XYZ file of C-alpha atoms in Angstrom:
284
model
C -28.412 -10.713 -24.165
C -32.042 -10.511 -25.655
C -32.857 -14.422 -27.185
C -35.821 -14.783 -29.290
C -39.702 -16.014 -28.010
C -39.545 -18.341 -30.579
C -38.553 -21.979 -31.583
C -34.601 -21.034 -31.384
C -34.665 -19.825 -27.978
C -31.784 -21.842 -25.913
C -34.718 -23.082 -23.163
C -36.560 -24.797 -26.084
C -33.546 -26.122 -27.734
C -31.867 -27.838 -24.444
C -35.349 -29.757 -24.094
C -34.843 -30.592 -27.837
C -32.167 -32.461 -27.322
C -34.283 -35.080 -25.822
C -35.059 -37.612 -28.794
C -39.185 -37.921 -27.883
C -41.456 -35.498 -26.467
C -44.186 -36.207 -24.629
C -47.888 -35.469 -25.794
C -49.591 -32.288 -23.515
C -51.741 -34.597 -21.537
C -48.476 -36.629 -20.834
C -46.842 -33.621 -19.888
C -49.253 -31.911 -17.726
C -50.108 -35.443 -15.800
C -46.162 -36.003 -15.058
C -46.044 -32.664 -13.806
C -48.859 -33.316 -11.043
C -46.748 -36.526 -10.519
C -43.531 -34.688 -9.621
C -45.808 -32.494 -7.352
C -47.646 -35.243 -5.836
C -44.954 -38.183 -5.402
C -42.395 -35.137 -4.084
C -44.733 -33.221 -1.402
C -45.544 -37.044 -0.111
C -42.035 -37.412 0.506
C -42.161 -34.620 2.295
C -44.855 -34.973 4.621
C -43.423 -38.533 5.704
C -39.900 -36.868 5.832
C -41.510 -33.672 7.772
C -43.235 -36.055 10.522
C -40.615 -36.359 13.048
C -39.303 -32.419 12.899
C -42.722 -31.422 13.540
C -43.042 -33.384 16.580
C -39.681 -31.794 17.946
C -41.067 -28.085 16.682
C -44.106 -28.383 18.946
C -42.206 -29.139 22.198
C -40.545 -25.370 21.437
C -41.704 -22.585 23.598
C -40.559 -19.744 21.511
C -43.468 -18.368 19.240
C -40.876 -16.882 17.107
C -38.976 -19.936 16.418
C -41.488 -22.360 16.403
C -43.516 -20.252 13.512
C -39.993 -20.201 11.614
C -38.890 -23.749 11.982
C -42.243 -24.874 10.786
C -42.422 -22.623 7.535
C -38.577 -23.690 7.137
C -40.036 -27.587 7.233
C -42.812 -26.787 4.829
C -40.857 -24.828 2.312
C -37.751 -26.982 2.206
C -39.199 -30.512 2.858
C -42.306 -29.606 0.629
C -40.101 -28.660 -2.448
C -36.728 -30.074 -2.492
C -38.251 -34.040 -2.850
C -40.086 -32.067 -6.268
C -36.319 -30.878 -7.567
C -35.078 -34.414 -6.938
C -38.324 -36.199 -8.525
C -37.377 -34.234 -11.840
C -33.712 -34.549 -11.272
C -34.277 -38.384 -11.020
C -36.715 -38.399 -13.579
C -34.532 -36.286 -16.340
C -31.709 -38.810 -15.447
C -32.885 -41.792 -15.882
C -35.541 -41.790 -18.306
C -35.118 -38.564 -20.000
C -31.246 -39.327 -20.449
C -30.433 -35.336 -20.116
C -28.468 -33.308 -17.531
C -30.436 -31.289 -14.906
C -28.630 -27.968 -16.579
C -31.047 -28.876 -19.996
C -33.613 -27.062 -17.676
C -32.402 -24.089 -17.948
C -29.422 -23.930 -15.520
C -26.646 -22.960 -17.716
C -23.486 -21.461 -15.474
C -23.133 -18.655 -18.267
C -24.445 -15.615 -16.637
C -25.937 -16.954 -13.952
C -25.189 -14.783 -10.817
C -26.377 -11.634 -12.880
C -29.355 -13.284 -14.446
C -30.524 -14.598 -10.793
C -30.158 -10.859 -9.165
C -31.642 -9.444 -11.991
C -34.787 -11.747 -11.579
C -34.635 -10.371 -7.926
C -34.066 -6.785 -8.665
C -37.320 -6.773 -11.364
C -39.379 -8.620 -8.036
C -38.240 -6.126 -5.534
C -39.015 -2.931 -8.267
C -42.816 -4.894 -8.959
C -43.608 -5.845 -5.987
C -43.028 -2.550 -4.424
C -45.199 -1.273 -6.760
C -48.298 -3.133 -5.765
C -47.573 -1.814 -2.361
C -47.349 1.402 -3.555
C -50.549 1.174 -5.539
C -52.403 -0.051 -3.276
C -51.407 2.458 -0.100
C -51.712 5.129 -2.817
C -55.554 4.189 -2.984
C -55.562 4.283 0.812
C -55.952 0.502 0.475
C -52.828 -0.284 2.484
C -52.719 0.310 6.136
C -50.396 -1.332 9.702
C -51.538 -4.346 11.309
C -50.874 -4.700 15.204
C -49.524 -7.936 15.757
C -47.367 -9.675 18.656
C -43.984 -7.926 18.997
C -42.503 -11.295 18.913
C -43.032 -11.677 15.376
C -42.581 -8.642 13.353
C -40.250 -5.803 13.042
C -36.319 -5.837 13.341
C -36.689 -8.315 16.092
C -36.999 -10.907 13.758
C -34.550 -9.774 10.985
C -32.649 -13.082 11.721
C -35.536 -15.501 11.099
C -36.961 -13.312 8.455
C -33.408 -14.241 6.310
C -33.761 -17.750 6.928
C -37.343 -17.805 5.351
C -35.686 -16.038 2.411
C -33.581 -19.085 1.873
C -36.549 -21.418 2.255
C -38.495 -19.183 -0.477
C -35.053 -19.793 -2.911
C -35.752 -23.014 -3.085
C -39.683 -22.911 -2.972
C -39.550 -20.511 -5.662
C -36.979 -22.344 -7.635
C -39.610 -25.552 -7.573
C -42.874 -23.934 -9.157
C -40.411 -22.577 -11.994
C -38.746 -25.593 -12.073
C -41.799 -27.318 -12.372
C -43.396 -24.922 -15.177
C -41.130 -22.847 -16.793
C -38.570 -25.063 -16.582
C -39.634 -28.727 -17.432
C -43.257 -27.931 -18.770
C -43.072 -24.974 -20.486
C -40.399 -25.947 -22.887
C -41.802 -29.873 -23.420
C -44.638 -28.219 -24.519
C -43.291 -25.359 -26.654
C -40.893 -27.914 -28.199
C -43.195 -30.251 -29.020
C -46.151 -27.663 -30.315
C -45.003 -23.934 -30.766
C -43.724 -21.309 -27.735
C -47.290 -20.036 -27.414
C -48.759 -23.333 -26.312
C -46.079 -23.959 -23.861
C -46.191 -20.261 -22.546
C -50.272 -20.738 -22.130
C -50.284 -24.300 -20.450
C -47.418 -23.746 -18.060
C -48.891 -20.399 -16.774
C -52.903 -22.235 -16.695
C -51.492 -24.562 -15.119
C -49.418 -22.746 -12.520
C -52.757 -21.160 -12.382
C -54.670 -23.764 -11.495
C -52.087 -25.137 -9.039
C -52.960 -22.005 -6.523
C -56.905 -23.123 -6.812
C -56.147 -25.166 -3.599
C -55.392 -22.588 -1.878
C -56.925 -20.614 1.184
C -59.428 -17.946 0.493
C -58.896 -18.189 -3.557
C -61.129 -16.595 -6.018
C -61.096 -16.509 -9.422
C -59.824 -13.060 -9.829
C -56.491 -14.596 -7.931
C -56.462 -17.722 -10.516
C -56.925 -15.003 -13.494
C -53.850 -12.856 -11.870
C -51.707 -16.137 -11.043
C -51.958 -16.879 -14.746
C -50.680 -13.527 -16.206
C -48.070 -14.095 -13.793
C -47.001 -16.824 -15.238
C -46.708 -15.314 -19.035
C -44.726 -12.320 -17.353
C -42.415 -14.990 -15.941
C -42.470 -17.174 -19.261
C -41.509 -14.418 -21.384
C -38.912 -13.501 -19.048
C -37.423 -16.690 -18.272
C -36.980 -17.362 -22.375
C -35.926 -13.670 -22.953
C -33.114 -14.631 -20.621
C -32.545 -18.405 -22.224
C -32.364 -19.227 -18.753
C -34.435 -19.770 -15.879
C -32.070 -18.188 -13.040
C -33.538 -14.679 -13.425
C -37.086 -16.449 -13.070
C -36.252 -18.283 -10.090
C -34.684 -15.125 -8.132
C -38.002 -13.334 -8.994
C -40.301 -15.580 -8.012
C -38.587 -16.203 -4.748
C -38.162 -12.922 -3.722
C -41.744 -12.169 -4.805
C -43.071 -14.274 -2.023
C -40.513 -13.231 0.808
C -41.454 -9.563 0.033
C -45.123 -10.234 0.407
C -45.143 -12.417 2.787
C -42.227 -12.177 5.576
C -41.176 -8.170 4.542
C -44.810 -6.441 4.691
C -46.670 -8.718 6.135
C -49.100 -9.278 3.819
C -50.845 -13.250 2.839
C -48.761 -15.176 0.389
C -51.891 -16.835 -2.099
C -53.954 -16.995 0.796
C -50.907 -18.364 3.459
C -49.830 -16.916 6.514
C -45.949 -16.947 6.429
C -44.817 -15.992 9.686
C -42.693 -13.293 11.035
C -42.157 -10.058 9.368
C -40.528 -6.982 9.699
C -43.340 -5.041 8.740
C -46.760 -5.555 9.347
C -49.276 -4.132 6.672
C -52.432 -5.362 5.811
C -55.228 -4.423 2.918
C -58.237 -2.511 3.685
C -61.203 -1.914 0.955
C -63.653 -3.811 -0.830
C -61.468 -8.079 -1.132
C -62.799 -7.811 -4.927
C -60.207 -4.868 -4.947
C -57.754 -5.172 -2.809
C -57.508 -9.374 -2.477
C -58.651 -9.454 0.782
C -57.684 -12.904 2.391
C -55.876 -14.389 -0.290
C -53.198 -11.564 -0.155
C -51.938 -9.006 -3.197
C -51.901 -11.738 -5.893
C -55.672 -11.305 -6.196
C -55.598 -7.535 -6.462
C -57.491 -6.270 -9.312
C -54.778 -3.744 -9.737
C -52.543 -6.401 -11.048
C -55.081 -6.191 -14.010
């Protein structure tokens, strides 16, 4: 089922159930407080694994085990922030965020279907424009070899993935749309999920520009599903595709091992260069 981009949608009507809403400059400052106060968690929480990690010998592993302590220890103290946050304060179950159990499996592979099917096509684009070409790398970390630690990642990416659209489509976007209109909560949750990449590694503002249409694509998607499983599985499977399936730099990150090994050629104003696919002006 279809739902409206509009005022009715379910996703705007769960966060209506909360009795106040919190002005945009509220909204976008508790957002960088969920992202702040959870990654510090994280890095605290991380400190001790890392040590262990470095005594490994095992370049495959010890690249794996360290993306696994970024992605999981870096995003899951974010979930339980909001979680926290929603339960005490906001007085409103976790599901409000768009977690409902109705549809859920088919919603979620649907989401990862639609990221497989655009993703693919970037590749496509871009090796179709001779843009695209292999990469020799160590045989310890690419190809079928790593198949095993390549599926692990993938369940590290569920749950980054599942943050950011937690964070934006989930909590922010609908505040905002709830308290305004669904336009202004579509257009700060995606500038704002945006901005959040401007940290990154090799960034441009080409990358920021792309990032940001993203995040309407995946705003419009999440509420056309009055859900945000289809969202998350998209998202998530975006990033294991780019980075730890071909290869390529996920918003300027190196990710690891991956079974293929492709990397972009041509002018980086083109082709995103360092900061991977996500700054391809093909995307425009």
């Amino acid at each position: 089922m279809n739902y409206p981009i509009s005022a009715s949608n379910p996703l705007l009507q769960l966060t209506k159930s909360k009795k106040r809403l919190p002005h945009l400059v509220i909204a976008i400052l508790l957002v960088m407080a969920f992202l702040i106060v959870g990654q510090l968690i994280g890095v605290f929480t991380a400190m001790p694994l890392e040590a262990v990690i470095k005594k490994g010998t095992d370049i495959t592993w010890k690249s794996t085990e360290n993306l696994l302590v970024m992605l999981f220890l870096g995003n899951i103290p974010v979930i339980l922030s909001i979680y926290l946050w929603m339960r005490f304060y906001e007085k409103r179950s976790f599901r409000n965020l768009g977690f409902q159990t109705q549809k859920a499996v088919p919603n979620y592979f649907l989401g990862i279907f639609i990221g497989i099917i655009l993703f693919c096509s970037v590749v496509g684009l871009l090796s179709a424009f001779n843009y695209m070409t292999w990469e020799t790398g160590s045989p310890a970390m690419q190809g079928m070899t790593v198949l095993l630690p390549t599926i692990l990642i993938l369940l590290g990416f569920v749950i980054q993935g599942a943050t950011e659209e937690i964070l934006c489509r989930g909590w922010l976007m609908p505040m905002v749309g709830a308290r305004y209109n669904v336009w202004t909560g579509i257009l700060v949750s995606a500038s704002l999920f945006g901005l959040l990449h401007g940290l990154n590694d090799n960034v441009t503002i080409l990358s920021i520009i792309n990032i940001i249409v993203v995040g309407v694509f995946f705003s419009l998607f999440a509420l056309r599903q009055g859900s945000l499983w289809g969202a998350c599985g998209l998202h998530s499977i975006w990033n294991w595709l780019q980075g730890n399936f071909f290869g390529l730099q996920v918003s300027g990150t190196e990710t690891g091992p991956t079974i293929l090994n492709l990397k972009e050629i041509g002018p980086d104003w083109l082709t995103g260069g360092a900061f991977g696919p996500e700054g391809v002006l093909l995307l425009q």
